[in-house]
Amino acid sequence: MSLSMTSSVSLQVRDLHFSYPDQPALADGWSASIGEGVTLLYGDTGSGKSTLLRVLAGMQQASAGQLHAAGVALDAEPEAYRRQVFFCEPASEAFDQLSVRACTDLLGAGDAGFDPAEWQRLVEAFSLAPHLEKQMFMLSTGSRRKVGLAAALASGRPVVLLDDPVGALDARSIHGLWRAIERRIAQPGRAVVVASSERITEVPLAACIELPLG
């Protein structure tokens, strides 16, 4: 694991332990300070990147360790912690019966800093405008992912976790994705963690975390 430190810490990980039964530990005493800018979570397919994102999002419980997002501790204030972190699982079926607009409203619930202008910019970049009133189950895999990405990158939450964000996207949308990430990290106090099995060259990296951890 390699990690370069940044000046402003958005996500603090202390002595994190996580493993599935009868499996090697995904994280074994892992500590890190993730700051502003883009952090690459790098590992082969099946190495546990998606699981680690769920743990960092407070959606899956680690066996030990502490997580703080924007200074809020997960164990002490779980709901407040989750309001500091945006994560939408790309393959989730939880929003299937909702329209794209309703799904976006739900994903942005409680997000006082949600930026409607940035969301609209991403709707255009991702060619989502014709689909806004459609139910999510009617969309292609790529379009479903775009809905989550648009909500994530318009979010006012200080930490955004993206799981293989370029997966199933067309070239135009991939270009729009990286430009949106650039706009986001230009704002102070914004951290983006990108989980990928490919190295990232499209935007400058603040740090790289390589699996396995510990």
mmCIF file with all atom_site columns, C-alpha atoms in Angstrom:
data_model
loop_
_atom_site.group_PDB
_atom_site.id
_atom_site.type_symbol
_atom_site.label_atom_id
_atom_site.label_alt_id
_atom_site.label_comp_id
_atom_site.label_asym_id
_atom_site.label_entity_id
_atom_site.label_seq_id
_atom_site.pdbx_PDB_ins_code
_atom_site.Cartn_x
_atom_site.Cartn_y
_atom_site.Cartn_z
_atom_site.occupancy
_atom_site.B_iso_or_equiv
_atom_site.pdbx_formal_charge
_atom_site.auth_seq_id
_atom_site.auth_comp_id
_atom_site.auth_asym_id
_atom_site.auth_atom_id
_atom_site.pdbx_PDB_model_num
ATOM 1   C CA . MET A 1 1   ? 0.000   0.000   0.000   1.00 0.00 ? 1   MET A CA 1
ATOM 2   C CA . SER A 1 2   ? 1.285   3.445   -0.848  1.00 0.00 ? 2   SER A CA 1
ATOM 3   C CA . LEU A 1 3   ? -0.299  6.673   0.321   1.00 0.00 ? 3   LEU A CA 1
ATOM 4   C CA . SER A 1 4   ? 0.902   10.242  0.013   1.00 0.00 ? 4   SER A CA 1
ATOM 5   C CA . MET A 1 5   ? -0.531  12.664  2.556   1.00 0.00 ? 5   MET A CA 1
ATOM 6   C CA . THR A 1 6   ? -2.414  15.833  1.695   1.00 0.00 ? 6   THR A CA 1
ATOM 7   C CA . SER A 1 7   ? -2.756  18.981  3.772   1.00 0.00 ? 7   SER A CA 1
ATOM 8   C CA . SER A 1 8   ? -6.457  18.788  4.629   1.00 0.00 ? 8   SER A CA 1
ATOM 9   C CA . VAL A 1 9   ? -7.815  15.474  5.897   1.00 0.00 ? 9   VAL A CA 1
ATOM 10  C CA . SER A 1 10  ? -11.358 14.610  4.771   1.00 0.00 ? 10  SER A CA 1
ATOM 11  C CA . LEU A 1 11  ? -11.416 10.919  5.698   1.00 0.00 ? 11  LEU A CA 1
ATOM 12  C CA . GLN A 1 12  ? -9.406  9.450   8.562   1.00 0.00 ? 12  GLN A CA 1
ATOM 13  C CA . VAL A 1 13  ? -8.966  5.675   8.857   1.00 0.00 ? 13  VAL A CA 1
ATOM 14  C CA . ARG A 1 14  ? -7.467  4.231   12.034  1.00 0.00 ? 14  ARG A CA 1
ATOM 15  C CA . ASP A 1 15  ? -6.441  0.600   12.560  1.00 0.00 ? 15  ASP A CA 1
ATOM 16  C CA . LEU A 1 16  ? -9.152  -0.803  10.289  1.00 0.00 ? 16  LEU A CA 1
ATOM 17  C CA . HIS A 1 17  ? -9.681  -4.573  10.171  1.00 0.00 ? 17  HIS A CA 1
ATOM 18  C CA . PHE A 1 18  ? -12.005 -6.266  7.696   1.00 0.00 ? 18  PHE A CA 1
ATOM 19  C CA . SER A 1 19  ? -12.259 -9.785  6.324   1.00 0.00 ? 19  SER A CA 1
ATOM 20  C CA . TYR A 1 20  ? -14.907 -12.223 5.194   1.00 0.00 ? 20  TYR A CA 1
ATOM 21  C CA . PRO A 1 21  ? -15.092 -15.572 7.012   1.00 0.00 ? 21  PRO A CA 1
ATOM 22  C CA . ASP A 1 22  ? -12.352 -17.964 5.897   1.00 0.00 ? 22  ASP A CA 1
ATOM 23  C CA . GLN A 1 23  ? -10.883 -15.340 3.553   1.00 0.00 ? 23  GLN A CA 1
ATOM 24  C CA . PRO A 1 24  ? -7.619  -13.366 3.745   1.00 0.00 ? 24  PRO A CA 1
ATOM 25  C CA . ALA A 1 25  ? -8.024  -9.975  5.398   1.00 0.00 ? 25  ALA A CA 1
ATOM 26  C CA . LEU A 1 26  ? -8.901  -7.143  3.055   1.00 0.00 ? 26  LEU A CA 1
ATOM 27  C CA . ALA A 1 27  ? -7.619  -4.654  5.633   1.00 0.00 ? 27  ALA A CA 1
ATOM 28  C CA . ASP A 1 28  ? -5.472  -5.659  8.574   1.00 0.00 ? 28  ASP A CA 1
ATOM 29  C CA . GLY A 1 29  ? -4.643  -2.764  10.880  1.00 0.00 ? 29  GLY A CA 1
ATOM 30  C CA . TRP A 1 30  ? -4.874  -0.229  8.054   1.00 0.00 ? 30  TRP A CA 1
ATOM 31  C CA . SER A 1 31  ? -4.592  3.475   8.856   1.00 0.00 ? 31  SER A CA 1
ATOM 32  C CA . ALA A 1 32  ? -4.660  6.362   6.404   1.00 0.00 ? 32  ALA A CA 1
ATOM 33  C CA . SER A 1 33  ? -5.443  10.052  6.075   1.00 0.00 ? 33  SER A CA 1
ATOM 34  C CA . ILE A 1 34  ? -7.295  10.814  2.848   1.00 0.00 ? 34  ILE A CA 1
ATOM 35  C CA . GLY A 1 35  ? -7.351  14.483  1.976   1.00 0.00 ? 35  GLY A CA 1
ATOM 36  C CA . GLU A 1 36  ? -8.489  16.880  -0.714  1.00 0.00 ? 36  GLU A CA 1
ATOM 37  C CA . GLY A 1 37  ? -8.207  15.895  -4.347  1.00 0.00 ? 37  GLY A CA 1
ATOM 38  C CA . VAL A 1 38  ? -8.428  12.513  -6.047  1.00 0.00 ? 38  VAL A CA 1
ATOM 39  C CA . THR A 1 39  ? -7.255  9.356   -4.295  1.00 0.00 ? 39  THR A CA 1
ATOM 40  C CA . LEU A 1 40  ? -6.978  6.226   -6.424  1.00 0.00 ? 40  LEU A CA 1
ATOM 41  C CA . LEU A 1 41  ? -7.988  2.967   -4.724  1.00 0.00 ? 41  LEU A CA 1
ATOM 42  C CA . TYR A 1 42  ? -6.105  0.568   -6.950  1.00 0.00 ? 42  TYR A CA 1
ATOM 43  C CA . GLY A 1 43  ? -6.332  -3.211  -7.173  1.00 0.00 ? 43  GLY A CA 1
ATOM 44  C CA . ASP A 1 44  ? -7.049  -6.090  -9.494  1.00 0.00 ? 44  ASP A CA 1
ATOM 45  C CA . THR A 1 45  ? -10.609 -7.166  -10.277 1.00 0.00 ? 45  THR A CA 1
ATOM 46  C CA . GLY A 1 46  ? -11.917 -9.073  -7.273  1.00 0.00 ? 46  GLY A CA 1
ATOM 47  C CA . SER A 1 47  ? -9.372  -7.580  -4.878  1.00 0.00 ? 47  SER A CA 1
ATOM 48  C CA . GLY A 1 48  ? -12.068 -6.040  -2.661  1.00 0.00 ? 48  GLY A CA 1
ATOM 49  C CA . LYS A 1 49  ? -12.252 -2.435  -3.848  1.00 0.00 ? 49  LYS A CA 1
ATOM 50  C CA . SER A 1 50  ? -16.070 -2.305  -3.832  1.00 0.00 ? 50  SER A CA 1
ATOM 51  C CA . THR A 1 51  ? -16.209 -3.862  -0.382  1.00 0.00 ? 51  THR A CA 1
ATOM 52  C CA . LEU A 1 52  ? -13.747 -1.332  0.965   1.00 0.00 ? 52  LEU A CA 1
ATOM 53  C CA . LEU A 1 53  ? -15.831 1.525   -0.451  1.00 0.00 ? 53  LEU A CA 1
ATOM 54  C CA . ARG A 1 54  ? -18.889 0.160   1.358   1.00 0.00 ? 54  ARG A CA 1
ATOM 55  C CA . VAL A 1 55  ? -16.878 0.029   4.584   1.00 0.00 ? 55  VAL A CA 1
ATOM 56  C CA . LEU A 1 56  ? -15.654 3.606   4.113   1.00 0.00 ? 56  LEU A CA 1
ATOM 57  C CA . ALA A 1 57  ? -19.224 4.706   3.347   1.00 0.00 ? 57  ALA A CA 1
ATOM 58  C CA . GLY A 1 58  ? -20.434 3.213   6.626   1.00 0.00 ? 58  GLY A CA 1
ATOM 59  C CA . MET A 1 59  ? -22.632 0.712   4.801   1.00 0.00 ? 59  MET A CA 1
ATOM 60  C CA . GLN A 1 60  ? -20.670 -2.380  5.829   1.00 0.00 ? 60  GLN A CA 1
ATOM 61  C CA . GLN A 1 61  ? -19.211 -2.860  9.277   1.00 0.00 ? 61  GLN A CA 1
ATOM 62  C CA . ALA A 1 62  ? -15.544 -3.528  9.886   1.00 0.00 ? 62  ALA A CA 1
ATOM 63  C CA . SER A 1 63  ? -14.529 -5.896  12.686  1.00 0.00 ? 63  SER A CA 1
ATOM 64  C CA . ALA A 1 64  ? -12.347 -3.206  14.256  1.00 0.00 ? 64  ALA A CA 1
ATOM 65  C CA . GLY A 1 65  ? -11.099 0.302   13.633  1.00 0.00 ? 65  GLY A CA 1
ATOM 66  C CA . GLN A 1 66  ? -12.332 3.874   13.500  1.00 0.00 ? 66  GLN A CA 1
ATOM 67  C CA . LEU A 1 67  ? -13.545 6.063   10.662  1.00 0.00 ? 67  LEU A CA 1
ATOM 68  C CA . HIS A 1 68  ? -13.921 9.845   10.709  1.00 0.00 ? 68  HIS A CA 1
ATOM 69  C CA . ALA A 1 69  ? -15.367 11.844  7.796   1.00 0.00 ? 69  ALA A CA 1
ATOM 70  C CA . ALA A 1 70  ? -14.927 15.613  7.970   1.00 0.00 ? 70  ALA A CA 1
ATOM 71  C CA . GLY A 1 71  ? -14.250 15.136  11.679  1.00 0.00 ? 71  GLY A CA 1
ATOM 72  C CA . VAL A 1 72  ? -17.406 13.078  12.354  1.00 0.00 ? 72  VAL A CA 1
ATOM 73  C CA . ALA A 1 73  ? -16.890 9.613   13.871  1.00 0.00 ? 73  ALA A CA 1
ATOM 74  C CA . LEU A 1 74  ? -18.855 6.729   12.370  1.00 0.00 ? 74  LEU A CA 1
ATOM 75  C CA . ASP A 1 75  ? -19.172 4.832   15.653  1.00 0.00 ? 75  ASP A CA 1
ATOM 76  C CA . ALA A 1 76  ? -20.369 7.875   17.636  1.00 0.00 ? 76  ALA A CA 1
ATOM 77  C CA . GLU A 1 77  ? -22.615 9.546   15.039  1.00 0.00 ? 77  GLU A CA 1
ATOM 78  C CA . PRO A 1 78  ? -23.389 7.075   12.228  1.00 0.00 ? 78  PRO A CA 1
ATOM 79  C CA . GLU A 1 79  ? -26.100 9.126   10.528  1.00 0.00 ? 79  GLU A CA 1
ATOM 80  C CA . ALA A 1 80  ? -24.055 12.327  10.682  1.00 0.00 ? 80  ALA A CA 1
ATOM 81  C CA . TYR A 1 81  ? -21.052 10.424  9.313   1.00 0.00 ? 81  TYR A CA 1
ATOM 82  C CA . ARG A 1 82  ? -23.053 9.149   6.336   1.00 0.00 ? 82  ARG A CA 1
ATOM 83  C CA . ARG A 1 83  ? -24.152 12.714  5.582   1.00 0.00 ? 83  ARG A CA 1
ATOM 84  C CA . GLN A 1 84  ? -20.480 13.560  4.995   1.00 0.00 ? 84  GLN A CA 1
ATOM 85  C CA . VAL A 1 85  ? -19.941 10.748  2.477   1.00 0.00 ? 85  VAL A CA 1
ATOM 86  C CA . PHE A 1 86  ? -21.616 10.081  -0.879  1.00 0.00 ? 86  PHE A CA 1
ATOM 87  C CA . PHE A 1 87  ? -21.631 6.527   -2.199  1.00 0.00 ? 87  PHE A CA 1
ATOM 88  C CA . CYS A 1 88  ? -24.079 4.946   -4.634  1.00 0.00 ? 88  CYS A CA 1
ATOM 89  C CA . GLU A 1 89  ? -23.479 1.327   -5.579  1.00 0.00 ? 89  GLU A CA 1
ATOM 90  C CA . PRO A 1 90  ? -23.523 1.126   -9.400  1.00 0.00 ? 90  PRO A CA 1
ATOM 91  C CA . ALA A 1 91  ? -25.327 -2.231  -9.476  1.00 0.00 ? 91  ALA A CA 1
ATOM 92  C CA . SER A 1 92  ? -27.947 -1.365  -6.859  1.00 0.00 ? 92  SER A CA 1
ATOM 93  C CA . GLU A 1 93  ? -31.545 -2.273  -7.715  1.00 0.00 ? 93  GLU A CA 1
ATOM 94  C CA . ALA A 1 94  ? -32.942 -0.190  -4.857  1.00 0.00 ? 94  ALA A CA 1
ATOM 95  C CA . PHE A 1 95  ? -34.026 2.621   -7.190  1.00 0.00 ? 95  PHE A CA 1
ATOM 96  C CA . ASP A 1 96  ? -35.509 0.514   -9.998  1.00 0.00 ? 96  ASP A CA 1
ATOM 97  C CA . GLN A 1 97  ? -39.080 1.753   -9.576  1.00 0.00 ? 97  GLN A CA 1
ATOM 98  C CA . LEU A 1 98  ? -38.125 5.420   -9.266  1.00 0.00 ? 98  LEU A CA 1
ATOM 99  C CA . SER A 1 99  ? -37.790 7.911   -12.071 1.00 0.00 ? 99  SER A CA 1
ATOM 100 C CA . VAL A 1 100 ? -34.364 9.410   -12.699 1.00 0.00 ? 100 VAL A CA 1
ATOM 101 C CA . ARG A 1 101 ? -35.524 12.664  -11.084 1.00 0.00 ? 101 ARG A CA 1
ATOM 102 C CA . ALA A 1 102 ? -36.953 10.864  -8.050  1.00 0.00 ? 102 ALA A CA 1
ATOM 103 C CA . CYS A 1 103 ? -33.807 8.769   -7.713  1.00 0.00 ? 103 CYS A CA 1
ATOM 104 C CA . THR A 1 104 ? -31.693 11.930  -7.794  1.00 0.00 ? 104 THR A CA 1
ATOM 105 C CA . ASP A 1 105 ? -33.918 13.578  -5.190  1.00 0.00 ? 105 ASP A CA 1
ATOM 106 C CA . LEU A 1 106 ? -33.522 10.555  -2.919  1.00 0.00 ? 106 LEU A CA 1
ATOM 107 C CA . LEU A 1 107 ? -29.757 10.405  -3.372  1.00 0.00 ? 107 LEU A CA 1
ATOM 108 C CA . GLY A 1 108 ? -29.533 14.119  -2.596  1.00 0.00 ? 108 GLY A CA 1
ATOM 109 C CA . ALA A 1 109 ? -31.822 14.012  0.433   1.00 0.00 ? 109 ALA A CA 1
ATOM 110 C CA . GLY A 1 110 ? -30.278 15.830  3.381   1.00 0.00 ? 110 GLY A CA 1
ATOM 111 C CA . ASP A 1 111 ? -27.524 17.261  1.181   1.00 0.00 ? 111 ASP A CA 1
ATOM 112 C CA . ALA A 1 112 ? -27.773 20.998  1.799   1.00 0.00 ? 112 ALA A CA 1
ATOM 113 C CA . GLY A 1 113 ? -24.850 21.688  -0.521  1.00 0.00 ? 113 GLY A CA 1
ATOM 114 C CA . PHE A 1 114 ? -26.241 19.838  -3.535  1.00 0.00 ? 114 PHE A CA 1
ATOM 115 C CA . ASP A 1 115 ? -25.472 21.908  -6.650  1.00 0.00 ? 115 ASP A CA 1
ATOM 116 C CA . PRO A 1 116 ? -28.411 21.899  -9.116  1.00 0.00 ? 116 PRO A CA 1
ATOM 117 C CA . ALA A 1 117 ? -26.406 23.792  -11.732 1.00 0.00 ? 117 ALA A CA 1
ATOM 118 C CA . GLU A 1 118 ? -23.633 21.193  -11.681 1.00 0.00 ? 118 GLU A CA 1
ATOM 119 C CA . TRP A 1 119 ? -26.205 18.402  -11.819 1.00 0.00 ? 119 TRP A CA 1
ATOM 120 C CA . GLN A 1 120 ? -27.789 19.993  -14.898 1.00 0.00 ? 120 GLN A CA 1
ATOM 121 C CA . ARG A 1 121 ? -24.351 20.336  -16.479 1.00 0.00 ? 121 ARG A CA 1
ATOM 122 C CA . LEU A 1 122 ? -23.793 16.614  -15.928 1.00 0.00 ? 122 LEU A CA 1
ATOM 123 C CA . VAL A 1 123 ? -27.243 15.723  -17.265 1.00 0.00 ? 123 VAL A CA 1
ATOM 124 C CA . GLU A 1 124 ? -26.179 17.348  -20.520 1.00 0.00 ? 124 GLU A CA 1
ATOM 125 C CA . ALA A 1 125 ? -22.663 15.857  -20.510 1.00 0.00 ? 125 ALA A CA 1
ATOM 126 C CA . PHE A 1 126 ? -24.091 12.375  -19.870 1.00 0.00 ? 126 PHE A CA 1
ATOM 127 C CA . SER A 1 127 ? -26.994 12.755  -22.372 1.00 0.00 ? 127 SER A CA 1
ATOM 128 C CA . LEU A 1 128 ? -29.517 12.030  -19.610 1.00 0.00 ? 128 LEU A CA 1
ATOM 129 C CA . ALA A 1 129 ? -32.059 14.732  -20.511 1.00 0.00 ? 129 ALA A CA 1
ATOM 130 C CA . PRO A 1 130 ? -34.345 12.401  -22.541 1.00 0.00 ? 130 PRO A CA 1
ATOM 131 C CA . HIS A 1 131 ? -34.469 9.915   -19.655 1.00 0.00 ? 131 HIS A CA 1
ATOM 132 C CA . LEU A 1 132 ? -35.309 12.073  -16.636 1.00 0.00 ? 132 LEU A CA 1
ATOM 133 C CA . GLU A 1 133 ? -38.915 10.881  -16.317 1.00 0.00 ? 133 GLU A CA 1
ATOM 134 C CA . LYS A 1 134 ? -38.139 7.224   -17.055 1.00 0.00 ? 134 LYS A CA 1
ATOM 135 C CA . GLN A 1 135 ? -37.986 4.644   -14.292 1.00 0.00 ? 135 GLN A CA 1
ATOM 136 C CA . MET A 1 136 ? -34.487 3.477   -13.510 1.00 0.00 ? 136 MET A CA 1
ATOM 137 C CA . PHE A 1 137 ? -35.121 -0.131  -14.560 1.00 0.00 ? 137 PHE A CA 1
ATOM 138 C CA . MET A 1 138 ? -35.826 1.122   -18.085 1.00 0.00 ? 138 MET A CA 1
ATOM 139 C CA . LEU A 1 139 ? -32.323 2.532   -18.519 1.00 0.00 ? 139 LEU A CA 1
ATOM 140 C CA . SER A 1 140 ? -29.239 0.856   -19.912 1.00 0.00 ? 140 SER A CA 1
ATOM 141 C CA . THR A 1 141 ? -26.443 -0.131  -17.544 1.00 0.00 ? 141 THR A CA 1
ATOM 142 C CA . GLY A 1 142 ? -24.405 2.860   -18.620 1.00 0.00 ? 142 GLY A CA 1
ATOM 143 C CA . SER A 1 143 ? -27.268 5.320   -18.141 1.00 0.00 ? 143 SER A CA 1
ATOM 144 C CA . ARG A 1 144 ? -28.050 3.924   -14.692 1.00 0.00 ? 144 ARG A CA 1
ATOM 145 C CA . ARG A 1 145 ? -24.439 4.502   -13.695 1.00 0.00 ? 145 ARG A CA 1
ATOM 146 C CA . LYS A 1 146 ? -24.595 8.047   -15.068 1.00 0.00 ? 146 LYS A CA 1
ATOM 147 C CA . VAL A 1 147 ? -27.528 8.879   -12.783 1.00 0.00 ? 147 VAL A CA 1
ATOM 148 C CA . GLY A 1 148 ? -25.484 7.950   -9.715  1.00 0.00 ? 148 GLY A CA 1
ATOM 149 C CA . LEU A 1 149 ? -22.401 9.755   -11.007 1.00 0.00 ? 149 LEU A CA 1
ATOM 150 C CA . ALA A 1 150 ? -24.345 12.956  -11.688 1.00 0.00 ? 150 ALA A CA 1
ATOM 151 C CA . ALA A 1 151 ? -25.760 12.916  -8.160  1.00 0.00 ? 151 ALA A CA 1
ATOM 152 C CA . ALA A 1 152 ? -22.331 12.163  -6.697  1.00 0.00 ? 152 ALA A CA 1
ATOM 153 C CA . LEU A 1 153 ? -20.471 14.915  -8.488  1.00 0.00 ? 153 LEU A CA 1
ATOM 154 C CA . ALA A 1 154 ? -23.171 17.493  -7.771  1.00 0.00 ? 154 ALA A CA 1
ATOM 155 C CA . SER A 1 155 ? -23.199 16.517  -4.112  1.00 0.00 ? 155 SER A CA 1
ATOM 156 C CA . GLY A 1 156 ? -22.149 18.980  -1.443  1.00 0.00 ? 156 GLY A CA 1
ATOM 157 C CA . ARG A 1 157 ? -20.772 16.212  0.765   1.00 0.00 ? 157 ARG A CA 1
ATOM 158 C CA . PRO A 1 158 ? -17.038 16.531  1.387   1.00 0.00 ? 158 PRO A CA 1
ATOM 159 C CA . VAL A 1 159 ? -16.201 12.901  0.529   1.00 0.00 ? 159 VAL A CA 1
ATOM 160 C CA . VAL A 1 160 ? -17.345 11.171  -2.670  1.00 0.00 ? 160 VAL A CA 1
ATOM 161 C CA . LEU A 1 161 ? -16.605 7.483   -3.306  1.00 0.00 ? 161 LEU A CA 1
ATOM 162 C CA . LEU A 1 162 ? -16.761 6.283   -6.930  1.00 0.00 ? 162 LEU A CA 1
ATOM 163 C CA . ASP A 1 163 ? -16.657 2.597   -7.850  1.00 0.00 ? 163 ASP A CA 1
ATOM 164 C CA . ASP A 1 164 ? -15.183 2.034   -11.342 1.00 0.00 ? 164 ASP A CA 1
ATOM 165 C CA . PRO A 1 165 ? -16.820 5.244   -12.605 1.00 0.00 ? 165 PRO A CA 1
ATOM 166 C CA . VAL A 1 166 ? -15.885 4.758   -16.278 1.00 0.00 ? 166 VAL A CA 1
ATOM 167 C CA . GLY A 1 167 ? -17.468 1.290   -16.464 1.00 0.00 ? 167 GLY A CA 1
ATOM 168 C CA . ALA A 1 168 ? -20.100 1.026   -19.241 1.00 0.00 ? 168 ALA A CA 1
ATOM 169 C CA . LEU A 1 169 ? -19.727 4.713   -20.156 1.00 0.00 ? 169 LEU A CA 1
ATOM 170 C CA . ASP A 1 170 ? -19.329 6.026   -23.710 1.00 0.00 ? 170 ASP A CA 1
ATOM 171 C CA . ALA A 1 171 ? -16.357 8.189   -24.673 1.00 0.00 ? 171 ALA A CA 1
ATOM 172 C CA . ARG A 1 172 ? -18.273 11.491  -24.479 1.00 0.00 ? 172 ARG A CA 1
ATOM 173 C CA . SER A 1 173 ? -19.532 10.689  -20.996 1.00 0.00 ? 173 SER A CA 1
ATOM 174 C CA . ILE A 1 174 ? -16.081 9.606   -19.812 1.00 0.00 ? 174 ILE A CA 1
ATOM 175 C CA . HIS A 1 175 ? -14.726 12.976  -20.929 1.00 0.00 ? 175 HIS A CA 1
ATOM 176 C CA . GLY A 1 176 ? -17.537 14.732  -19.057 1.00 0.00 ? 176 GLY A CA 1
ATOM 177 C CA . LEU A 1 177 ? -16.841 12.626  -15.956 1.00 0.00 ? 177 LEU A CA 1
ATOM 178 C CA . TRP A 1 178 ? -13.175 13.643  -15.701 1.00 0.00 ? 178 TRP A CA 1
ATOM 179 C CA . ARG A 1 179 ? -13.968 17.290  -16.313 1.00 0.00 ? 179 ARG A CA 1
ATOM 180 C CA . ALA A 1 180 ? -16.593 17.164  -13.538 1.00 0.00 ? 180 ALA A CA 1
ATOM 181 C CA . ILE A 1 181 ? -14.075 15.594  -11.175 1.00 0.00 ? 181 ILE A CA 1
ATOM 182 C CA . GLU A 1 182 ? -11.638 18.392  -12.035 1.00 0.00 ? 182 GLU A CA 1
ATOM 183 C CA . ARG A 1 183 ? -14.290 21.003  -11.212 1.00 0.00 ? 183 ARG A CA 1
ATOM 184 C CA . ARG A 1 184 ? -15.059 19.263  -7.946  1.00 0.00 ? 184 ARG A CA 1
ATOM 185 C CA . ILE A 1 185 ? -11.502 18.992  -6.672  1.00 0.00 ? 185 ILE A CA 1
ATOM 186 C CA . ALA A 1 186 ? -10.889 22.643  -7.561  1.00 0.00 ? 186 ALA A CA 1
ATOM 187 C CA . GLN A 1 187 ? -13.151 23.432  -4.592  1.00 0.00 ? 187 GLN A CA 1
ATOM 188 C CA . PRO A 1 188 ? -11.543 23.404  -1.138  1.00 0.00 ? 188 PRO A CA 1
ATOM 189 C CA . GLY A 1 189 ? -12.339 20.540  1.226   1.00 0.00 ? 189 GLY A CA 1
ATOM 190 C CA . ARG A 1 190 ? -13.459 18.083  -1.470  1.00 0.00 ? 190 ARG A CA 1
ATOM 191 C CA . ALA A 1 191 ? -12.096 14.532  -1.575  1.00 0.00 ? 191 ALA A CA 1
ATOM 192 C CA . VAL A 1 192 ? -12.861 11.997  -4.318  1.00 0.00 ? 192 VAL A CA 1
ATOM 193 C CA . VAL A 1 193 ? -11.879 8.332   -3.925  1.00 0.00 ? 193 VAL A CA 1
ATOM 194 C CA . VAL A 1 194 ? -11.906 6.436   -7.225  1.00 0.00 ? 194 VAL A CA 1
ATOM 195 C CA . ALA A 1 195 ? -11.778 2.635   -7.095  1.00 0.00 ? 195 ALA A CA 1
ATOM 196 C CA . SER A 1 196 ? -10.293 1.217   -10.286 1.00 0.00 ? 196 SER A CA 1
ATOM 197 C CA . SER A 1 197 ? -8.245  -1.662  -11.647 1.00 0.00 ? 197 SER A CA 1
ATOM 198 C CA . GLU A 1 198 ? -6.640  0.807   -14.082 1.00 0.00 ? 198 GLU A CA 1
ATOM 199 C CA . ARG A 1 199 ? -4.173  3.561   -13.354 1.00 0.00 ? 199 ARG A CA 1
ATOM 200 C CA . ILE A 1 200 ? -5.589  7.075   -13.700 1.00 0.00 ? 200 ILE A CA 1
ATOM 201 C CA . THR A 1 201 ? -3.886  9.646   -15.909 1.00 0.00 ? 201 THR A CA 1
ATOM 202 C CA . GLU A 1 202 ? -6.834  11.902  -16.784 1.00 0.00 ? 202 GLU A CA 1
ATOM 203 C CA . VAL A 1 203 ? -6.681  13.933  -13.551 1.00 0.00 ? 203 VAL A CA 1
ATOM 204 C CA . PRO A 1 204 ? -3.824  14.574  -11.113 1.00 0.00 ? 204 PRO A CA 1
ATOM 205 C CA . LEU A 1 205 ? -3.750  12.235  -8.115  1.00 0.00 ? 205 LEU A CA 1
ATOM 206 C CA . ALA A 1 206 ? -3.307  13.410  -4.554  1.00 0.00 ? 206 ALA A CA 1
ATOM 207 C CA . ALA A 1 207 ? -2.688  9.842   -3.386  1.00 0.00 ? 207 ALA A CA 1
ATOM 208 C CA . CYS A 1 208 ? -2.762  6.182   -4.368  1.00 0.00 ? 208 CYS A CA 1
ATOM 209 C CA . ILE A 1 209 ? -3.896  3.345   -2.114  1.00 0.00 ? 209 ILE A CA 1
ATOM 210 C CA . GLU A 1 210 ? -2.998  -0.142  -3.328  1.00 0.00 ? 210 GLU A CA 1
ATOM 211 C CA . LEU A 1 211 ? -4.739  -3.304  -2.163  1.00 0.00 ? 211 LEU A CA 1
ATOM 212 C CA . PRO A 1 212 ? -4.211  -5.416  -0.079  1.00 0.00 ? 212 PRO A CA 1
ATOM 213 C CA . LEU A 1 213 ? -4.070  -3.078  2.938   1.00 0.00 ? 213 LEU A CA 1
ATOM 214 C CA . GLY A 1 214 ? -2.344  -3.306  6.279   1.00 0.00 ? 214 GLY A CA 1
#
